[in-house]
Short mmCIF file of C-alpha atoms and ligand atoms in Angstrom, two decimals:
data_model
loop_
_atom_site.label_atom_id
_atom_site.label_comp_id
_atom_site.label_asym_id
_atom_site.label_seq_id
_atom_site.Cartn_x
_atom_site.Cartn_y
_atom_site.Cartn_z
CA MET E 27 31.84 115.13 70.88
CA ALA E 28 29.32 114.94 73.74
CA ASP E 29 32.31 114.11 75.96
CA ARG E 30 34.06 117.30 74.99
CA ALA E 31 30.98 119.44 75.60
CA ASP E 32 30.46 117.74 78.99
CA ARG E 33 34.09 118.38 79.85
CA LYS E 34 33.74 122.12 79.23
CA LEU E 35 30.64 122.22 81.44
CA ASP E 36 32.47 120.19 84.13
CA HIS E 37 35.28 122.75 83.98
CA ILE E 38 32.93 125.68 84.38
CA ARG E 39 31.06 123.96 87.25
CA LEU E 40 34.28 123.14 89.13
CA CYS E 41 35.78 126.59 88.58
CA THR E 42 32.73 128.24 90.08
CA ALA E 43 32.13 125.78 92.93
CA ALA E 44 35.42 124.25 94.09
CA ASP E 45 38.82 125.34 95.37
CA VAL E 46 40.96 124.94 92.28
CA THR E 47 44.17 126.60 93.37
CA PRO E 48 47.32 124.49 93.91
CA VAL E 49 47.69 122.77 97.27
CA CYS E 50 51.24 121.85 98.32
CA TYR E 51 52.52 120.96 101.73
CA PRO E 52 54.55 123.06 102.46
CA PRO E 53 54.18 125.70 101.11
CA ALA E 54 51.24 126.58 98.88
CA ARG E 55 52.33 127.67 95.44
CA THR E 56 51.62 131.31 94.73
CA THR E 57 52.29 133.61 91.80
CA LEU E 58 55.22 135.18 93.74
CA LEU E 59 53.94 138.55 92.59
CA GLU E 60 53.74 139.25 96.32
CA CYS E 61 57.58 139.18 96.22
CA VAL E 62 57.67 142.09 93.76
CA GLU E 63 57.92 145.32 95.76
CA LEU E 64 57.32 148.45 93.72
CA LEU E 65 59.68 151.28 94.70
CA PRO E 66 58.38 154.75 93.83
CA GLU E 67 61.29 157.02 92.94
CA GLY E 68 59.35 160.23 93.37
CA PHE E 69 55.96 161.53 94.41
CA PRO E 70 52.62 161.36 92.63
CA VAL E 71 52.68 163.52 89.49
CA VAL E 72 49.05 163.32 88.39
CA SER E 73 45.82 162.76 90.25
CA VAL E 74 44.60 159.18 90.45
CA ASP E 75 41.76 160.01 88.05
CA ASP E 76 44.15 161.37 85.42
CA VAL E 77 46.35 158.26 85.22
CA GLU E 78 46.48 157.16 81.56
CA THR E 79 45.63 153.49 81.20
CA SER E 80 44.95 153.07 77.50
CA THR E 81 47.26 150.90 75.44
CA VAL E 82 47.49 149.45 71.94
CA PHE E 83 47.09 145.70 71.47
CA LEU E 84 46.81 143.88 68.13
CA GLY E 85 46.12 147.19 66.39
CA TYR E 86 43.30 148.34 68.72
CA THR E 87 43.45 151.02 71.36
CA VAL E 88 42.03 149.41 74.49
CA ALA E 89 41.05 151.14 77.73
CA ALA E 90 43.51 149.36 80.02
CA PRO E 91 46.27 146.73 79.81
CA ILE E 92 43.88 144.08 81.10
CA PHE E 93 42.26 141.21 79.20
CA VAL E 94 39.86 138.39 79.85
CA SER E 95 41.82 135.14 79.50
CA ALA E 96 40.69 132.20 77.35
CA MET E 97 37.77 130.27 78.78
CA THR E 98 34.76 129.24 76.83
CA GLY E 99 33.14 128.09 73.60
CA GLY E 100 31.35 124.92 72.53
CA PRO E 101 28.35 123.80 74.58
CA SER E 102 25.38 126.17 74.69
CA ARG E 103 26.07 127.65 78.13
CA ALA E 104 29.59 128.46 76.98
CA GLY E 105 28.14 130.36 74.01
CA GLU E 106 25.96 132.46 76.31
CA LEU E 107 28.95 133.09 78.53
CA ASN E 108 31.06 134.18 75.56
CA ARG E 109 28.42 136.65 74.46
CA SER E 110 28.17 138.08 77.99
CA LEU E 111 31.95 138.35 78.27
CA ALA E 112 32.00 140.03 74.87
CA ARG E 113 29.35 142.61 75.88
CA VAL E 114 31.26 143.54 79.03
CA CYS E 115 34.64 143.64 77.25
CA GLN E 116 33.19 145.78 74.46
CA LYS E 117 31.57 148.16 76.96
CA MET E 118 34.84 148.46 78.89
CA ARG E 119 37.01 148.33 75.73
CA LEU E 120 39.14 145.39 76.92
CA PRO E 121 40.46 142.45 74.85
CA LEU E 122 38.67 139.11 75.02
CA ALA E 123 40.32 135.72 74.53
CA LEU E 124 37.97 132.90 73.50
CA GLY E 125 38.25 129.36 74.86
CA SER E 126 39.64 126.44 72.90
CA GLY E 127 38.16 126.20 69.39
CA ARG E 128 38.54 122.43 69.32
CA PRO E 129 34.78 121.79 69.70
CA MET E 130 33.97 123.94 66.65
CA LEU E 131 36.71 122.32 64.60
CA ASP E 132 35.11 118.94 65.37
CA ASP E 133 31.53 120.15 64.87
CA GLU E 134 31.06 123.31 62.83
CA THR E 135 27.51 123.83 64.18
CA LEU E 136 29.18 124.92 67.44
CA ALA E 137 30.93 127.83 65.71
CA SER E 138 28.11 130.22 66.64
CA SER E 139 29.06 129.86 70.32
CA TYR E 140 32.34 131.64 69.48
CA ASP E 141 30.73 134.27 67.31
CA VAL E 142 31.15 137.30 69.55
CA ARG E 143 31.75 139.94 66.89
CA PRO E 144 28.12 141.17 66.89
CA GLU E 145 28.64 141.98 70.61
CA ALA E 146 32.27 143.00 70.33
CA PRO E 147 32.87 144.75 67.00
CA ASP E 148 35.92 146.79 67.92
CA ILE E 149 37.99 145.12 70.60
CA PRO E 150 40.75 142.54 70.09
CA VAL E 151 39.33 139.00 70.05
CA LEU E 152 41.68 136.02 70.22
CA ALA E 153 40.91 132.49 69.02
CA ASN E 154 42.44 129.54 70.89
CA ILE E 155 43.64 126.00 70.25
CA GLY E 156 45.72 123.41 72.13
CA MET E 157 49.23 122.47 71.10
CA ALA E 158 48.29 118.86 70.31
CA GLN E 159 45.62 120.03 67.80
CA ALA E 160 47.88 122.74 66.40
CA SER E 161 50.52 120.12 65.64
CA MET E 162 48.07 117.68 64.04
CA LEU E 163 45.81 119.96 62.01
CA PRO E 164 46.66 121.47 58.63
CA VAL E 165 47.30 125.21 58.83
CA ASP E 166 44.23 126.04 56.73
CA ARG E 167 41.95 124.53 59.44
CA LEU E 168 43.60 126.80 62.00
CA SER E 169 43.28 129.83 59.69
CA TRP E 170 39.60 128.89 59.32
CA LEU E 171 39.26 128.93 63.12
CA VAL E 172 40.63 132.48 63.26
CA GLU E 173 38.61 133.69 60.28
CA ARG E 174 35.32 132.02 61.26
CA THR E 175 35.51 133.65 64.71
CA ARG E 176 36.68 136.92 63.12
CA ALA E 177 39.52 136.89 65.64
CA ASP E 178 42.67 139.00 65.48
CA ALA E 179 45.14 136.30 66.50
CA LEU E 180 45.45 132.61 67.31
CA VAL E 181 46.46 131.63 70.82
CA VAL E 182 48.11 128.22 71.11
CA HIS E 183 47.95 126.84 74.64
CA LEU E 184 50.54 124.46 76.05
CA ASN E 185 49.10 122.39 78.91
CA PHE E 186 51.18 119.24 79.19
CA ALA E 187 50.49 118.60 82.90
CA MET E 188 46.75 119.10 82.46
CA GLU E 189 46.54 116.80 79.44
CA ALA E 190 48.53 114.11 81.24
CA VAL E 191 46.22 114.14 84.26
CA GLN E 192 43.01 114.52 82.21
CA PRO E 193 41.53 111.04 81.81
CA GLU E 194 40.87 111.61 78.08
CA GLY E 195 43.81 114.02 77.60
CA ASP E 196 46.17 114.24 74.64
CA ARG E 197 49.37 112.62 75.83
CA ASP E 198 51.45 113.71 72.84
CA PRO E 199 51.67 117.45 72.13
CA GLY E 200 53.71 116.88 68.98
CA PRO E 201 56.84 118.85 68.11
CA VAL E 202 56.32 122.19 69.87
CA VAL E 203 59.02 124.36 68.28
CA GLU E 204 58.48 122.97 64.75
CA THR E 205 54.71 123.45 64.98
CA LEU E 206 55.01 127.03 66.19
CA THR E 207 57.57 127.84 63.49
CA ARG E 208 55.21 126.42 60.84
CA LEU E 209 52.27 128.42 62.21
CA VAL E 210 54.24 131.66 62.33
CA GLY E 211 55.26 131.14 58.71
CA GLU E 212 51.93 129.99 57.29
CA LEU E 213 48.95 131.02 59.44
CA GLY E 214 48.61 134.56 58.11
CA HIS E 215 47.54 135.86 61.55
CA PRO E 216 49.48 136.78 64.69
CA VAL E 217 50.34 133.83 66.93
CA VAL E 218 50.27 133.99 70.73
CA VAL E 219 51.60 131.15 72.90
CA LYS E 220 50.35 130.57 76.42
CA GLU E 221 50.39 128.05 79.24
CA VAL E 222 47.23 127.48 81.28
CA GLY E 223 48.62 128.04 84.78
CA GLY E 224 51.96 126.23 84.54
CA GLY E 225 54.21 129.07 83.34
CA PHE E 226 57.43 128.73 81.38
CA THR E 227 61.11 128.44 82.27
CA ARG E 228 63.71 130.67 80.69
CA GLY E 229 64.76 127.88 78.31
CA GLN E 230 61.16 127.33 77.22
CA ILE E 231 60.59 131.06 76.74
CA GLU E 232 63.69 131.34 74.59
CA ALA E 233 62.68 128.30 72.53
CA ILE E 234 59.21 129.76 71.97
CA ALA E 235 60.65 133.20 71.12
CA SER E 236 63.01 131.60 68.57
CA THR E 237 59.98 130.57 66.50
CA GLY E 238 59.05 134.22 65.92
CA VAL E 239 55.65 134.11 67.68
CA ASP E 240 54.09 137.53 68.18
CA TRP E 241 53.26 137.31 71.89
CA ILE E 242 54.00 135.01 74.86
CA ASP E 243 51.50 134.81 77.73
CA VAL E 244 53.34 133.20 80.63
CA ALA E 245 50.07 132.01 82.29
CA GLY E 246 52.05 130.93 85.33
CA ALA E 247 51.34 128.97 88.48
CA GLY E 248 49.69 130.39 91.57
CA GLY E 249 46.14 130.76 90.27
CA THR E 250 43.82 128.20 88.75
CA SER E 251 45.42 124.76 88.82
CA TRP E 252 44.22 122.71 85.87
CA VAL E 253 45.93 119.64 87.29
CA ARG E 254 43.74 120.01 90.36
CA ILE E 255 40.58 120.54 88.30
CA GLU E 256 41.24 117.40 86.27
CA GLY E 257 41.89 115.54 89.54
CA LEU E 258 38.49 116.66 90.82
CA ARG E 259 36.85 115.33 87.64
CA GLY E 260 38.73 112.04 87.55
CA SER E 261 38.90 108.66 89.24
CA LEU E 262 40.73 107.98 92.51
CA ASN E 263 43.93 107.28 90.56
CA ASP E 264 43.64 110.57 88.66
CA ARG E 265 43.05 112.33 91.98
CA ARG E 266 46.21 110.89 93.46
CA MET E 267 48.26 111.91 90.44
CA ALA E 268 46.69 115.38 90.46
CA SER E 269 47.43 115.89 94.12
CA THR E 270 51.08 114.83 93.58
CA PHE E 271 51.46 117.30 90.71
CA SER E 272 49.12 120.09 91.83
CA CYS E 273 52.07 122.40 92.47
CA TRP E 274 53.84 121.68 89.20
CA GLY E 275 54.68 124.82 87.32
CA ILE E 276 56.58 128.07 87.31
CA PRO E 277 55.15 130.92 89.41
CA THR E 278 53.88 133.77 87.26
CA ALA E 279 56.41 136.31 88.60
CA ALA E 280 59.35 133.96 87.94
CA ALA E 281 58.23 133.35 84.35
CA LEU E 282 57.81 137.10 83.86
CA GLY E 283 61.28 137.73 85.27
CA TRP E 284 62.80 135.22 82.86
CA ALA E 285 60.91 136.66 79.90
CA GLU E 286 62.18 140.13 80.79
CA ARG E 287 65.76 138.89 81.16
CA SER E 288 65.48 137.20 77.77
CA GLY E 289 64.83 140.67 76.33
CA LEU E 290 61.29 139.95 75.13
CA SER E 291 58.96 142.89 74.75
CA ASN E 292 55.65 141.30 73.72
CA VAL E 293 54.87 139.56 76.97
CA LEU E 294 51.47 139.00 78.56
CA ALA E 295 51.05 138.18 82.24
CA SER E 296 48.42 135.83 83.60
CA GLY E 297 47.97 133.00 86.05
CA GLY E 298 46.70 133.96 89.50
CA LEU E 299 46.37 137.71 88.93
CA ARG E 300 43.64 138.90 91.28
CA SER E 301 43.94 142.67 91.67
CA GLY E 302 45.05 145.88 90.01
CA LEU E 303 48.17 145.74 92.18
CA ASP E 304 48.99 142.31 90.68
CA VAL E 305 48.58 143.91 87.26
CA ALA E 306 50.84 146.83 88.25
CA ARG E 307 53.50 144.41 89.54
CA SER E 308 53.26 142.40 86.31
CA LEU E 309 53.76 145.56 84.23
CA ALA E 310 56.80 146.44 86.35
CA MET E 311 58.11 142.92 85.58
CA GLY E 312 57.91 143.66 81.85
CA ALA E 313 54.41 142.51 80.87
CA ARG E 314 52.50 144.69 78.41
CA LEU E 315 49.02 143.46 79.38
CA ALA E 316 47.66 141.18 82.09
CA GLY E 317 44.82 138.66 81.99
CA MET E 318 42.44 136.99 84.39
CA ALA E 319 40.21 133.93 84.05
CA LEU E 320 38.97 132.48 87.36
CA PRO E 321 37.82 135.79 88.94
CA VAL E 322 35.98 136.54 85.69
CA ILE E 323 34.04 133.27 85.56
CA ARG E 324 33.26 133.57 89.28
CA ALA E 325 32.00 137.14 88.87
CA MET E 326 29.78 136.01 85.99
CA ASP E 327 28.49 133.14 88.09
CA SER E 328 27.71 135.28 91.11
CA GLY E 329 26.11 138.30 89.46
CA GLY E 330 26.36 138.13 85.68
CA GLU E 331 27.53 140.99 83.48
CA GLU E 332 27.00 143.66 86.16
CA SER E 333 29.18 141.82 88.59
CA LEU E 334 31.93 141.32 85.99
CA GLU E 335 31.80 145.00 85.13
CA ARG E 336 32.20 145.84 88.81
CA LEU E 337 35.16 143.46 89.14
CA LEU E 338 36.99 144.81 86.10
CA GLY E 339 36.18 148.39 87.12
CA SER E 340 37.75 147.87 90.53
CA VAL E 341 40.83 146.16 89.05
CA ILE E 342 41.31 149.21 86.81
CA ARG E 343 40.85 151.59 89.77
CA GLU E 344 43.44 149.63 91.79
CA LEU E 345 45.83 149.75 88.86
CA ARG E 346 45.38 153.52 88.57
CA LEU E 347 46.13 153.90 92.28
CA ALA E 348 49.31 151.80 91.98
CA VAL E 349 50.50 153.95 89.05
CA HIS E 350 49.71 157.14 90.99
CA LEU E 351 51.57 155.91 94.09
CA CYS E 352 54.58 154.93 91.95
CA GLY E 353 54.85 158.52 90.76
CA LYS E 354 54.01 157.68 87.16
CA ARG E 355 51.54 159.18 84.71
CA SER E 356 50.56 156.08 82.79
CA THR E 357 50.46 152.31 82.95
CA ALA E 358 53.03 152.30 80.11
CA GLU E 359 55.51 153.99 82.46
CA MET E 360 55.17 151.16 84.99
CA ALA E 361 57.89 149.31 83.05
CA ASP E 362 60.35 151.90 84.44
CA VAL E 363 59.40 151.49 88.10
CA PRO E 364 62.29 149.97 90.08
CA THR E 365 61.43 146.75 91.88
CA LEU E 366 62.83 145.00 94.91
CA LEU E 367 62.53 141.25 94.49
CA LEU E 368 62.06 139.37 97.74
CA GLU E 369 62.67 135.70 98.52
CA PRO E 370 61.88 133.16 97.20
CA LEU E 371 61.45 134.98 93.87
CA ARG E 372 65.07 136.16 94.08
CA THR E 373 66.27 132.56 94.20
CA TRP E 374 64.01 131.57 91.31
CA LEU E 375 65.59 134.31 89.22
CA ALA E 376 69.20 133.89 90.38
CA ASP E 377 71.39 133.01 87.39
C1 FMN H 29 36.54 128.01 83.11
C2 FMN H 29 37.90 128.14 82.48
C3 FMN H 29 38.10 127.61 81.21
C4 FMN H 29 39.35 127.72 80.57
N1 FMN H 29 39.50 127.27 79.27
C5 FMN H 29 40.66 127.53 78.61
C6 FMN H 29 40.79 127.24 77.23
O1 FMN H 29 39.86 126.74 76.60
N2 FMN H 29 41.99 127.53 76.62
C7 FMN H 29 43.04 128.09 77.32
O2 FMN H 29 44.09 128.37 76.73
N3 FMN H 29 42.95 128.36 78.62
C8 FMN H 29 41.79 128.11 79.29
N4 FMN H 29 41.68 128.44 80.62
C9 FMN H 29 42.90 128.88 81.35
C10 FMN H 29 42.96 130.38 81.52
O3 FMN H 29 42.97 131.05 80.28
C11 FMN H 29 44.19 130.79 82.36
O4 FMN H 29 45.37 130.55 81.62
C12 FMN H 29 44.31 130.05 83.68
O5 FMN H 29 43.03 129.76 84.24
C13 FMN H 29 45.13 130.85 84.70
O6 FMN H 29 44.55 132.11 84.97
P1 FMN H 29 43.65 132.39 86.30
O7 FMN H 29 44.49 132.00 87.50
O8 FMN H 29 43.33 133.84 86.25
O9 FMN H 29 42.42 131.53 86.21
C14 FMN H 29 40.44 128.35 81.26
C15 FMN H 29 40.22 128.89 82.54
C16 FMN H 29 38.97 128.79 83.16
C17 FMN H 29 38.81 129.37 84.54
#
């Protein structure tokens, strides 16, 4: 148990102090969102300040299609972080995804570190668990996780590369499609499936969609590399393996393109999103909301809640400007903006 708590603190320390993006020679892996050119068809129709950003997610009206991606829970610092994230998300009316609930499933005294409802009574809150645990645990333990955290959905994260490089990782994720199908049928709460910075291929997206899950978050490559983080934590051997595989994964824009071509409508974008323009490009690629993790934890580390509020405020302002420049009235209309896909994204998405 202590190991797991230490691991979460290691993760937070490395994310705030080290370069944890993928390094490949050549070229560095990016989200490929930079290959998505937005093509305004007309001229601005409303002033930047009047751009409508609100959207509905999991039954709540939120202020913008932006969420804080899954990060923390467990050790005491993670609990404080969760409460801070919750206060900022509540103030800004944005959804908050909690970090993996595995520590509280192992030790129920840690549940209070996920208890953000006093701070965040009326925004969507998402509980989180890894695929390996989801496949091993009975459904009522997973329902308990959602209900104890008073969350609105359960996010199941798939992180095969990370687990394989993590010295104490779960090498066997269990049967992915069967587990998701069982959860969809029996959990009694919406199910979201995400990666952790490795994205999904078209085949994987279609397999996940066939289980009937409510949302897919592509969480693609180009942002935080969990393979790299585990390499930084591990022995020389782990480091070698992590450096070999640090560019494993599907760039966020490619995964979004495949999800859109598969006809999915409940798609979330994350993995390397760093600006409101990235969010705008993700919406044009079919995402309904977009999430960020690393910039959030770094903002909290550098200046606490105020700094996070500033970061999210500027991402929303950038998003508004992108919508305005695309000649649209609302973020919802960004789905209709024509895009020009540049290389190498074009090749990724070629049939
Ligand atoms: C400090 C930290 C802890 C994280 N913990 C979790 C977690 O417990 N569960 C999960 O699904 N993803 C976790 N993630 C992954 C993020 O939710 C996200 O998928 C990934 O970091 C890519 O987004 P980014 O490039 O904006 O960081 C974590 C990310 C960070 C930075």
